[in-house]
mmCIF file as gemmi writes it, N, C-alpha and C atoms, coordinates in Angstrom:
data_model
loop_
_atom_site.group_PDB
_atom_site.id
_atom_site.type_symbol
_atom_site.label_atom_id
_atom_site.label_alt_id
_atom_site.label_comp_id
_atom_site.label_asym_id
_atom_site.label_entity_id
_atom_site.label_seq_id
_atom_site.pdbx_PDB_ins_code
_atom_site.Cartn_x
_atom_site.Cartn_y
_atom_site.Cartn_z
_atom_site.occupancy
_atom_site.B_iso_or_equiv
_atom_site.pdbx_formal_charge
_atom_site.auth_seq_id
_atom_site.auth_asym_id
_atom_site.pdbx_PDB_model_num
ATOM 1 N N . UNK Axp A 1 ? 0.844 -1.154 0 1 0 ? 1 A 1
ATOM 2 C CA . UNK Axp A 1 ? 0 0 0 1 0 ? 1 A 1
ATOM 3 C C . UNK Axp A 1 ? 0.9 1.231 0 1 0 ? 1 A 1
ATOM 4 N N . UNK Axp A 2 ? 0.933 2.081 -1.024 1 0 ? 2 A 1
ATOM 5 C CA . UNK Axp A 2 ? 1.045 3.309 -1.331 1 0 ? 2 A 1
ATOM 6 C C . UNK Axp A 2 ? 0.322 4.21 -0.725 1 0 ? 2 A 1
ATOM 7 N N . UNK Axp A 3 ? 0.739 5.149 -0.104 1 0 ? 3 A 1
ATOM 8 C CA . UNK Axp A 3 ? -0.4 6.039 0.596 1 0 ? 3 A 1
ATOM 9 C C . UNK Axp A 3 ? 0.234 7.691 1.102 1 0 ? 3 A 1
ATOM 10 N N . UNK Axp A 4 ? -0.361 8.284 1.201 1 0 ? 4 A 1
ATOM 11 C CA . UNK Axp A 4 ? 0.181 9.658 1.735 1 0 ? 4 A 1
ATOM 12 C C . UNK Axp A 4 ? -0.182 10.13 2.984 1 0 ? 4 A 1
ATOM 13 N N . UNK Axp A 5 ? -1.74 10.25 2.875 1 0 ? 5 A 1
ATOM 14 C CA . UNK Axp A 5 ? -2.425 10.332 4.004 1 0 ? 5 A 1
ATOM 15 C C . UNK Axp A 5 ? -2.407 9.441 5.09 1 0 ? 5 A 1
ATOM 16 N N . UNK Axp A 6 ? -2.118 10.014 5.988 1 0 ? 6 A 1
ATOM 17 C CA . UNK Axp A 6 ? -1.432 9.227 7.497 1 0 ? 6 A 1
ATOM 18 C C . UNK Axp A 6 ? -2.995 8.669 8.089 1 0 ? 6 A 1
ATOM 19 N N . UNK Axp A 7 ? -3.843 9.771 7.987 1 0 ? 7 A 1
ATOM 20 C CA . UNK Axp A 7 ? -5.316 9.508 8.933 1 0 ? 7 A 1
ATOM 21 C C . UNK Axp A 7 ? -5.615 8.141 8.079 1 0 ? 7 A 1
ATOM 22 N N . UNK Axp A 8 ? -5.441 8.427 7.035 1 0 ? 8 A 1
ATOM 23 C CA . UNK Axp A 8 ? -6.531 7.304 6.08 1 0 ? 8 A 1
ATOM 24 C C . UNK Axp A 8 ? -5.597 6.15 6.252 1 0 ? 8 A 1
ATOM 25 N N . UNK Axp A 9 ? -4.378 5.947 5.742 1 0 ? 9 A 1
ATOM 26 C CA . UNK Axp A 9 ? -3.118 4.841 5.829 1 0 ? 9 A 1
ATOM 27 C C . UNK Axp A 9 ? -3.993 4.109 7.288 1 0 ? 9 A 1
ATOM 28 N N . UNK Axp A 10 ? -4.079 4.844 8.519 1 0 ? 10 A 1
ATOM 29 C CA . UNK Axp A 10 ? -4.29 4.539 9.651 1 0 ? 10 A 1
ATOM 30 C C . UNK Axp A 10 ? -5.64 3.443 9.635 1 0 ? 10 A 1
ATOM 31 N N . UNK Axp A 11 ? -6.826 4.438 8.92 1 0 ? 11 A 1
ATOM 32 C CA . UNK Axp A 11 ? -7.977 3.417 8.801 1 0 ? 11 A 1
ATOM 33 C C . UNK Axp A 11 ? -7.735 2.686 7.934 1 0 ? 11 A 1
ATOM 34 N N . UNK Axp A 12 ? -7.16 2.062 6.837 1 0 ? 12 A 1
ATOM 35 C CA . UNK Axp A 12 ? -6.753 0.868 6.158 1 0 ? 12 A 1
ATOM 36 C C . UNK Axp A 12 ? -6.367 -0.315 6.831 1 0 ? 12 A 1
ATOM 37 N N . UNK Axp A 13 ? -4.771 0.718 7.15 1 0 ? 13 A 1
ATOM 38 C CA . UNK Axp A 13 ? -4.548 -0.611 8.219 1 0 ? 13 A 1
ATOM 39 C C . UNK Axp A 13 ? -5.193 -1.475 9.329 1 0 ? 13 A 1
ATOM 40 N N . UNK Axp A 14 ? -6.353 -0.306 10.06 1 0 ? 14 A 1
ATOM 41 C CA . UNK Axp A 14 ? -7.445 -0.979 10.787 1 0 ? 14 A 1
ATOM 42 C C . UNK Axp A 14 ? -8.111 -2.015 10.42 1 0 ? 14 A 1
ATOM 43 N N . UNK Axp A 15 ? -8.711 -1.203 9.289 1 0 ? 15 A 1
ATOM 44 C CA . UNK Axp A 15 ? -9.903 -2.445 8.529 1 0 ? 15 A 1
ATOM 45 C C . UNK Axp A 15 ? -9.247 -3.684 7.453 1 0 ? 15 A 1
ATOM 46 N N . UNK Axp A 16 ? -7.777 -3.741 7.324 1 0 ? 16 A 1
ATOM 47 C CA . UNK Axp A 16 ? -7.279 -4.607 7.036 1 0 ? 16 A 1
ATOM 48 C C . UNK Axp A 16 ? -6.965 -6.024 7.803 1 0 ? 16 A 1
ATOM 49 N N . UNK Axp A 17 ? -6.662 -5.566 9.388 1 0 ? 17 A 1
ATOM 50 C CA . UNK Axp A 17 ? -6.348 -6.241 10.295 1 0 ? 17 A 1
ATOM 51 C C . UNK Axp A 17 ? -7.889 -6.474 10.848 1 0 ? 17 A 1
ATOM 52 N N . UNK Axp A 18 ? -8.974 -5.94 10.88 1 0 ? 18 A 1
ATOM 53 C CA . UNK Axp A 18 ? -10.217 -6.99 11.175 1 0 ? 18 A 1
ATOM 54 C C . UNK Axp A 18 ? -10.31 -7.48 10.161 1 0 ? 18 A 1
ATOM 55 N N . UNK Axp A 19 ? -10.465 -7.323 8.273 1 0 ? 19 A 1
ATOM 56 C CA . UNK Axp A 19 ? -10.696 -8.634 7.731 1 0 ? 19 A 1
ATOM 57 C C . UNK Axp A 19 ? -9.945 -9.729 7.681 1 0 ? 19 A 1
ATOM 58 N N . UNK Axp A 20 ? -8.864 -9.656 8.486 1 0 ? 20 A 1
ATOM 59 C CA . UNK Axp A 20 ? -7.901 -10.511 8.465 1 0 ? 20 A 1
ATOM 60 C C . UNK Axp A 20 ? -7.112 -10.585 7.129 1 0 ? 20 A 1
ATOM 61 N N . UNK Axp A 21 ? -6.761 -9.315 6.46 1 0 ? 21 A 1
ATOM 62 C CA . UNK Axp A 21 ? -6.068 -9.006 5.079 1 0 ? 21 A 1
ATOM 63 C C . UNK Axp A 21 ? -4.57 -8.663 5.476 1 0 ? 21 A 1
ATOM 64 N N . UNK Axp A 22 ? -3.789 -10.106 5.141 1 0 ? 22 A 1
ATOM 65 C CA . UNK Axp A 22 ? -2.361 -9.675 5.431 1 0 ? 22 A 1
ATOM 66 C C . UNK Axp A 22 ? -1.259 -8.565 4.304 1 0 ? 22 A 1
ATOM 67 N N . UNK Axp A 23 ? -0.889 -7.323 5.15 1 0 ? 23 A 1
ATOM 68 C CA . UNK Axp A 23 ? -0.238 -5.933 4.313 1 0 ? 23 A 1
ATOM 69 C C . UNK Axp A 23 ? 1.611 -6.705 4.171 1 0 ? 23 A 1
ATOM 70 N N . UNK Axp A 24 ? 2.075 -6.707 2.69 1 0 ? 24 A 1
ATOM 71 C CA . UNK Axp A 24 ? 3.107 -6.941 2.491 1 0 ? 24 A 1
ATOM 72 C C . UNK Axp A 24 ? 4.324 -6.208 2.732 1 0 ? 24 A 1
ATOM 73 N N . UNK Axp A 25 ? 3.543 -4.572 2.736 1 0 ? 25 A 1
ATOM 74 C CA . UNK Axp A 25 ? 3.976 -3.27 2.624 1 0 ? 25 A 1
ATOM 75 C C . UNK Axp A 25 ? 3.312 -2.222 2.836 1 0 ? 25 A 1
ATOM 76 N N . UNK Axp A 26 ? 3.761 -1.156 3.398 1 0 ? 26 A 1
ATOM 77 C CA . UNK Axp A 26 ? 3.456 -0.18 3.063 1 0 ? 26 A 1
ATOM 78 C C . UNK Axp A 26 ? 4.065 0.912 3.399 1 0 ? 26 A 1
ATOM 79 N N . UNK Axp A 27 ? 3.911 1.791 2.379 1 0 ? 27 A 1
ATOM 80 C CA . UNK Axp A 27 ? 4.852 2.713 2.421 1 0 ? 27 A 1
ATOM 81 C C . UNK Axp A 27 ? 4.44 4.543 2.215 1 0 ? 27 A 1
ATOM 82 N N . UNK Axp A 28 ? 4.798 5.102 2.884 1 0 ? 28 A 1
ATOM 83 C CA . UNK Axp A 28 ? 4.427 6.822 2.918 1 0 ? 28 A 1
ATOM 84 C C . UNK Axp A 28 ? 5.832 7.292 1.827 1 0 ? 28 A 1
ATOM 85 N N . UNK Axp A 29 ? 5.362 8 1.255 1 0 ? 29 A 1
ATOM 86 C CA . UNK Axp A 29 ? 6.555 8.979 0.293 1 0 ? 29 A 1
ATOM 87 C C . UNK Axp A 29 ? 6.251 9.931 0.473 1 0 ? 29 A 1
ATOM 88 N N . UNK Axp A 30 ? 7.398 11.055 0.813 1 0 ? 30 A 1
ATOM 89 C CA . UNK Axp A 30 ? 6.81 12.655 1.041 1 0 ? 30 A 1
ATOM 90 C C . UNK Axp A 30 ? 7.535 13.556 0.103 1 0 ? 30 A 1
ATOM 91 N N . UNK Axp A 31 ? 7.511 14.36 -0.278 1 0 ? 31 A 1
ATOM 92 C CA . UNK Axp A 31 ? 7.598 15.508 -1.047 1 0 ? 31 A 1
ATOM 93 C C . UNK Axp A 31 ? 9.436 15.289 -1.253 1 0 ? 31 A 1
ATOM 94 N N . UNK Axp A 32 ? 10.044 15.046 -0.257 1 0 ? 32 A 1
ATOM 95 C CA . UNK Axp A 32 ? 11.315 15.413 -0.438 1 0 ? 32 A 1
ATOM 96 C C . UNK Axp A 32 ? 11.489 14.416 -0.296 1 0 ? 32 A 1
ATOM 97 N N . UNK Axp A 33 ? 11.019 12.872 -0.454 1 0 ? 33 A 1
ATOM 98 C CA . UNK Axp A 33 ? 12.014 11.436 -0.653 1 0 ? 33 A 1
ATOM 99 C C . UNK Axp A 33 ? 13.134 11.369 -2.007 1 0 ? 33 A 1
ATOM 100 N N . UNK Axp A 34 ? 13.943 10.362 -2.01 1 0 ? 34 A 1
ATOM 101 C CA . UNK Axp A 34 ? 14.814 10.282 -3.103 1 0 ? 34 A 1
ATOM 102 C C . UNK Axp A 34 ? 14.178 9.041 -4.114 1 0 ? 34 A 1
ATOM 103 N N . UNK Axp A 35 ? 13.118 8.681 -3.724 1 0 ? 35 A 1
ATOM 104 C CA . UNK Axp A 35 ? 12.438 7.73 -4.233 1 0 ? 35 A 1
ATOM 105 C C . UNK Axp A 35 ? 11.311 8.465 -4.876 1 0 ? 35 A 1
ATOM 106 N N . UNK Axp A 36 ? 10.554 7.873 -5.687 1 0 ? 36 A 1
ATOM 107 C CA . UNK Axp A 36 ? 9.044 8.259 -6.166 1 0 ? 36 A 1
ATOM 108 C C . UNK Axp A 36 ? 8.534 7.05 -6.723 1 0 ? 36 A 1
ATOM 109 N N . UNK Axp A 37 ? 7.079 7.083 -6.916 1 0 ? 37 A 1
ATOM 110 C CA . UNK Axp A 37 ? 6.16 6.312 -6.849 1 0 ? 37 A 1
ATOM 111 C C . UNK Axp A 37 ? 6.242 5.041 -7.799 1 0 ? 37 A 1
ATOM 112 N N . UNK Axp A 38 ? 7.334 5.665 -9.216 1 0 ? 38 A 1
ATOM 113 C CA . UNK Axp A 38 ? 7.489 4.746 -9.881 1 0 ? 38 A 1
ATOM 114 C C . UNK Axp A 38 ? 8.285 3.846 -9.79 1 0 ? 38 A 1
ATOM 115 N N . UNK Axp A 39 ? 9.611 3.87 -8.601 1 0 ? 39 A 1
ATOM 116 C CA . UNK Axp A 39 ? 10.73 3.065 -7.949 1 0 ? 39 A 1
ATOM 117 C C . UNK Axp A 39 ? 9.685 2.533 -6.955 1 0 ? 39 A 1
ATOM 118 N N . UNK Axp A 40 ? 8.936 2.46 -6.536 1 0 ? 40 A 1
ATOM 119 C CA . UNK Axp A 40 ? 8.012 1.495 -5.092 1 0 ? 40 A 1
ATOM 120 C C . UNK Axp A 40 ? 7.302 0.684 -6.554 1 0 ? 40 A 1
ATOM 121 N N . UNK Axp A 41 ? 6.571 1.043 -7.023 1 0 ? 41 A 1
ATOM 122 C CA . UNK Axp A 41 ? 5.422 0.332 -8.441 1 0 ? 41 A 1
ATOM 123 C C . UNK Axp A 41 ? 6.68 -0.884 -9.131 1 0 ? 41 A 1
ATOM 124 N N . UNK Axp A 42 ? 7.691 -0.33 -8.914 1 0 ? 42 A 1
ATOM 125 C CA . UNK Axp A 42 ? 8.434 -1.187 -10.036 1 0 ? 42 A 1
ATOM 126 C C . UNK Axp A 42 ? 8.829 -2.418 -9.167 1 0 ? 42 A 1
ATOM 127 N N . UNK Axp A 43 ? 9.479 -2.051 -7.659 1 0 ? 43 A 1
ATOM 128 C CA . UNK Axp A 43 ? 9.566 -2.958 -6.948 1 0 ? 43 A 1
ATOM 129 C C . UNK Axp A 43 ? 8.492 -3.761 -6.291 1 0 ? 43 A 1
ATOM 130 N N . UNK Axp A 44 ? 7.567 -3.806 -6.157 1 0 ? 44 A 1
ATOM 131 C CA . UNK Axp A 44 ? 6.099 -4.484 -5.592 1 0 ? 44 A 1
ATOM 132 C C . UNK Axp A 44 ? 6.1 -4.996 -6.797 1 0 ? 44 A 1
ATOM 133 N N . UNK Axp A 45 ? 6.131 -5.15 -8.224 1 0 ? 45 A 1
ATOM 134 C CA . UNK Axp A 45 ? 5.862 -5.624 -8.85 1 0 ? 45 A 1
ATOM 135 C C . UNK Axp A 45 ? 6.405 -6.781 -8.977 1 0 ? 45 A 1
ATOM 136 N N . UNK Axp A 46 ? 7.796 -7.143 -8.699 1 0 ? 46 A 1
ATOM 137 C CA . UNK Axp A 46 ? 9.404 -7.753 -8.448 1 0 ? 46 A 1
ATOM 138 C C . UNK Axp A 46 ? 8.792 -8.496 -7.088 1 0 ? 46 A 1
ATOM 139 N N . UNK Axp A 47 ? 8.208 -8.396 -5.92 1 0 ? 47 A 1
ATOM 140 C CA . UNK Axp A 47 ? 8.405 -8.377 -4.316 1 0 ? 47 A 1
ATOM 141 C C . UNK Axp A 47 ? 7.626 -9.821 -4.286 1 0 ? 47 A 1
ATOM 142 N N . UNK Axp A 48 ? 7.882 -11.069 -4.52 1 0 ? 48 A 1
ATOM 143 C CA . UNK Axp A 48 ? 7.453 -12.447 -4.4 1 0 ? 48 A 1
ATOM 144 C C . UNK Axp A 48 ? 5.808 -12.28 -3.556 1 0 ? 48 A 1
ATOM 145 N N . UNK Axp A 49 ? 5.83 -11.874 -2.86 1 0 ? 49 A 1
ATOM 146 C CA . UNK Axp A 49 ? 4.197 -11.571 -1.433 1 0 ? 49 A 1
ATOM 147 C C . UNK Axp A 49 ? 3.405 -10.752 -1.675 1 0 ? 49 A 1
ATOM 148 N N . UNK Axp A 50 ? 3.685 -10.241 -2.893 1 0 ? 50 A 1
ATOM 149 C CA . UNK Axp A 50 ? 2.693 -8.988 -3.034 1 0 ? 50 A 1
ATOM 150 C C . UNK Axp A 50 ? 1.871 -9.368 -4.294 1 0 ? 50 A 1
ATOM 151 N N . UNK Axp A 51 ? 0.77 -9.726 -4.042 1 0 ? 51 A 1
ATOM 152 C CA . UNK Axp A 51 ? -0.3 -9.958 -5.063 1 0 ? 51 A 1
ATOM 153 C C . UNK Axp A 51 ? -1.261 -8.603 -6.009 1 0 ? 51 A 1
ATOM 154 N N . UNK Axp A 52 ? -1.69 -7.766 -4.844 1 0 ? 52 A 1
ATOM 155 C CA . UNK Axp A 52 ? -2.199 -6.344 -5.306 1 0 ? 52 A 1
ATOM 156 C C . UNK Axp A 52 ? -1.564 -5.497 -4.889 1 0 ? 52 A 1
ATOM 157 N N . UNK Axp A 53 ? -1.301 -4.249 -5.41 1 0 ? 53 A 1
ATOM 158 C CA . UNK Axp A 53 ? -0.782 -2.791 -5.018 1 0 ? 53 A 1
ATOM 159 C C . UNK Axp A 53 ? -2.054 -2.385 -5.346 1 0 ? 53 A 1
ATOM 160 N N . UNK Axp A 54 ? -1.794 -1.221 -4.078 1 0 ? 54 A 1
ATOM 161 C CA . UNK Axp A 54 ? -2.821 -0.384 -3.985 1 0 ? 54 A 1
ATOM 162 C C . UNK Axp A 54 ? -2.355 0.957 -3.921 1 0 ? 54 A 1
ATOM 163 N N . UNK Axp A 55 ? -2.402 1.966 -5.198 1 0 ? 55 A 1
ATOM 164 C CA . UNK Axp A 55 ? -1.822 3.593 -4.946 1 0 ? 55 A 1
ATOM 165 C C . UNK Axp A 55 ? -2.284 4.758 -4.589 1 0 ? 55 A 1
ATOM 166 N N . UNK Axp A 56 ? -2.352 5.568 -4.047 1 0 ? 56 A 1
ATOM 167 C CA . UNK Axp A 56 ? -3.188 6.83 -3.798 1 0 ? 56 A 1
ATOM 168 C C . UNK Axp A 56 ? -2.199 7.597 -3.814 1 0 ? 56 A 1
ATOM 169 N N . UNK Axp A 57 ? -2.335 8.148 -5.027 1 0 ? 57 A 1
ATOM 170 C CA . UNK Axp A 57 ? -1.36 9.009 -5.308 1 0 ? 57 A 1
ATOM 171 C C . UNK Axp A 57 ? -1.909 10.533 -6.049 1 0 ? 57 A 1
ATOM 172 N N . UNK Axp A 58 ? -1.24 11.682 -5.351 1 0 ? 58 A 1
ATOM 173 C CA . UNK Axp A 58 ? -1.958 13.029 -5.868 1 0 ? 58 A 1
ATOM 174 C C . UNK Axp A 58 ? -1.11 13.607 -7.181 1 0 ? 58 A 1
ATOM 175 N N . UNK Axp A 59 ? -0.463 13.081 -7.666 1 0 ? 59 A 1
ATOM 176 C CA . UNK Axp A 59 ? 0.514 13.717 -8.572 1 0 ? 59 A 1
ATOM 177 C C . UNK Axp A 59 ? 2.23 12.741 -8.868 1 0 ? 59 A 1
ATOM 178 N N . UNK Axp A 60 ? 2.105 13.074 -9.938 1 0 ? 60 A 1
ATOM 179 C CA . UNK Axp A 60 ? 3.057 12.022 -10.608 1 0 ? 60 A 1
ATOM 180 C C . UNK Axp A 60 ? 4.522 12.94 -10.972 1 0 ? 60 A 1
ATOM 181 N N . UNK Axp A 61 ? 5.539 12.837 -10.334 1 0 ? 61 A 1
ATOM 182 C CA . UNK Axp A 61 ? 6.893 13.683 -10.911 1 0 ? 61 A 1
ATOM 183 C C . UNK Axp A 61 ? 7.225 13.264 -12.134 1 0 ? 61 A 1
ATOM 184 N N . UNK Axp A 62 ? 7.252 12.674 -12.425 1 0 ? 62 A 1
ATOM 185 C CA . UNK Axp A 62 ? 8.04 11.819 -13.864 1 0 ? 62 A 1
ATOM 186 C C . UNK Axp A 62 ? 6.767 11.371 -14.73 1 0 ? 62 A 1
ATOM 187 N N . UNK Axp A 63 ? 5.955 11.783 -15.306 1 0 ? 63 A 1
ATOM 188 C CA . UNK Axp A 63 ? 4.878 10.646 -15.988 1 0 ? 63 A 1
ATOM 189 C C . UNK Axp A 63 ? 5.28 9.552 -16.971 1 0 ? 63 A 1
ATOM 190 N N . UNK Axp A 64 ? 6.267 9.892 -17.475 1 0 ? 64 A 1
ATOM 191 C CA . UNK Axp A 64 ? 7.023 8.991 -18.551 1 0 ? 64 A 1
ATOM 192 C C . UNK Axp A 64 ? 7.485 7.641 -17.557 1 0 ? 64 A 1
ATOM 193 N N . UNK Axp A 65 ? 8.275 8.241 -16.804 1 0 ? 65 A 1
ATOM 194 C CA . UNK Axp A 65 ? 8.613 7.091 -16.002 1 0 ? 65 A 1
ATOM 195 C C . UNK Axp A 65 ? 7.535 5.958 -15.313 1 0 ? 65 A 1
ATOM 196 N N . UNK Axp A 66 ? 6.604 6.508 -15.289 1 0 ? 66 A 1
ATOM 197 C CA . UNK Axp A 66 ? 5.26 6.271 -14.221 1 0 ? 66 A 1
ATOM 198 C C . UNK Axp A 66 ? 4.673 5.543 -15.198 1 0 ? 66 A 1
ATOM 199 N N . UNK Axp A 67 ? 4.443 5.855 -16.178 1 0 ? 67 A 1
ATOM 200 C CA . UNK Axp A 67 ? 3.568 5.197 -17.191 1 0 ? 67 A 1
ATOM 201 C C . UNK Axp A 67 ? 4.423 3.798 -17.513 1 0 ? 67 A 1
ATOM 202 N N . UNK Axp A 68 ? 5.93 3.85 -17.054 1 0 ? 68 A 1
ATOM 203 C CA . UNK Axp A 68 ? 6.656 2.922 -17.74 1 0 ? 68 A 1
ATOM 204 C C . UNK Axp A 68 ? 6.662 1.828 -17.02 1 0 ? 68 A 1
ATOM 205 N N . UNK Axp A 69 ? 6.523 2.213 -15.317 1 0 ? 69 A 1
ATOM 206 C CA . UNK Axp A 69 ? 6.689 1.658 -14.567 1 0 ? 69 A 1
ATOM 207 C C . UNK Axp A 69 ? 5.353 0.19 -14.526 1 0 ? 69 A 1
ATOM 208 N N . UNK Axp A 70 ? 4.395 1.105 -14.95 1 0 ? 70 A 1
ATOM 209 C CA . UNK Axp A 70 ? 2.943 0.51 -14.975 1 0 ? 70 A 1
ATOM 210 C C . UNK Axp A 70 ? 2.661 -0.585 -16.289 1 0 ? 70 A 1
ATOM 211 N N . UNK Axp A 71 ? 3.52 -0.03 -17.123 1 0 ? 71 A 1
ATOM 212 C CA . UNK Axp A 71 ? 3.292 -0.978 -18.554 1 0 ? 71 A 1
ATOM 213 C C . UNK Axp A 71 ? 4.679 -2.165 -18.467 1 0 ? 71 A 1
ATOM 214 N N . UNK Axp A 72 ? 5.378 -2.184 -17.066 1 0 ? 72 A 1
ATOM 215 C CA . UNK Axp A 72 ? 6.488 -3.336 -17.393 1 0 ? 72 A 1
ATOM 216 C C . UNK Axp A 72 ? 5.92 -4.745 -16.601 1 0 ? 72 A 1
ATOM 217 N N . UNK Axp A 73 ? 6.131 -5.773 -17.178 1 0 ? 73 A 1
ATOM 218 C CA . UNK Axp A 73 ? 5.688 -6.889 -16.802 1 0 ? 73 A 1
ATOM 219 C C . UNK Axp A 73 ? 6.192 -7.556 -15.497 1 0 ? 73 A 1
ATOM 220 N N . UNK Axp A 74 ? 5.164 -7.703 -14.774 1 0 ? 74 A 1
ATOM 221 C CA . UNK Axp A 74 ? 5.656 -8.258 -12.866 1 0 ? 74 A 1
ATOM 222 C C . UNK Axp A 74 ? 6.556 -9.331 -13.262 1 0 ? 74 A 1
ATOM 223 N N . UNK Axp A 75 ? 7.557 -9.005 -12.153 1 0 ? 75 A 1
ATOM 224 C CA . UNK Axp A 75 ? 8.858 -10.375 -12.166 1 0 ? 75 A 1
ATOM 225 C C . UNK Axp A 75 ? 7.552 -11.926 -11.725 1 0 ? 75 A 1
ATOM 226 N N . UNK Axp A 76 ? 7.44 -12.27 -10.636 1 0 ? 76 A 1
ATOM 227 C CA . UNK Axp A 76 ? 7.001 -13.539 -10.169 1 0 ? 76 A 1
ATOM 228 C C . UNK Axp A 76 ? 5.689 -13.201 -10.057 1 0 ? 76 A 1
ATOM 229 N N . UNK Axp A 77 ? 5.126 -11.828 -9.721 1 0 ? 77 A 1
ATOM 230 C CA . UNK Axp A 77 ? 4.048 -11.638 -9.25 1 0 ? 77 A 1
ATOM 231 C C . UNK Axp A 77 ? 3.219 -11.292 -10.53 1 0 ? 77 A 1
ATOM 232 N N . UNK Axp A 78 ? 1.724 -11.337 -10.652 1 0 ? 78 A 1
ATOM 233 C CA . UNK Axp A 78 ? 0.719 -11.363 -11.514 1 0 ? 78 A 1
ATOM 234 C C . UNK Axp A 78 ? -0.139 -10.254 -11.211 1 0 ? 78 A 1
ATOM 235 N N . UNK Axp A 79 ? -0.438 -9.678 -12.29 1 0 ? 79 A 1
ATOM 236 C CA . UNK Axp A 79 ? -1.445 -8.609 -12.334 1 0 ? 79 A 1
ATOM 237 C C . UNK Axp A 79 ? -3.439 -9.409 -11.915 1 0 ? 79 A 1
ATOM 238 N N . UNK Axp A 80 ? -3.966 -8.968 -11.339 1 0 ? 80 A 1
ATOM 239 C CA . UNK Axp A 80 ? -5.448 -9.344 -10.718 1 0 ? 80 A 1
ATOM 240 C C . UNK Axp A 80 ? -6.77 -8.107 -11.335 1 0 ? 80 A 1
């Protein structure tokens, strides 16, 4: 899970842990990381345990990259 919002991240993780939905990841990116959204997308895609990503994302730095990230084919893991 991709996420920004701390309040909301917070109720996810709640209602994840009563449906009994095990989180592989998750991760906050802020304005000044050295990472962006399309280095986390590329790796979850690669990450053996991770079946769905989930993004909430307000804005894309790179769209080229982003778009690239989204059109490359998961290492082990499968698109749903």
């Amino acid at each position: 899970m991709i996420y920004p919002e701390r309040c909301a991240r917070l109720t996810l993780i709640g209602q994840a842990s009563v449906e009994n939905i095990g989180l592989s990841a998750i991760v906050s990116v802020g304005n000044k990381s050295d990472i962006d959204e399309s280095d986390l997308l590329t790796y979850l895609c690669d990450h053996e345990t991770t079946r769905i990503i989930l993004l909430y994302i307000e804005g894309v730095r790179d769209g080229e990259k982003f778009i690239q990230a989204v059109r490359k084919p998961p290492g082990k893991s499968r698109w749903w």
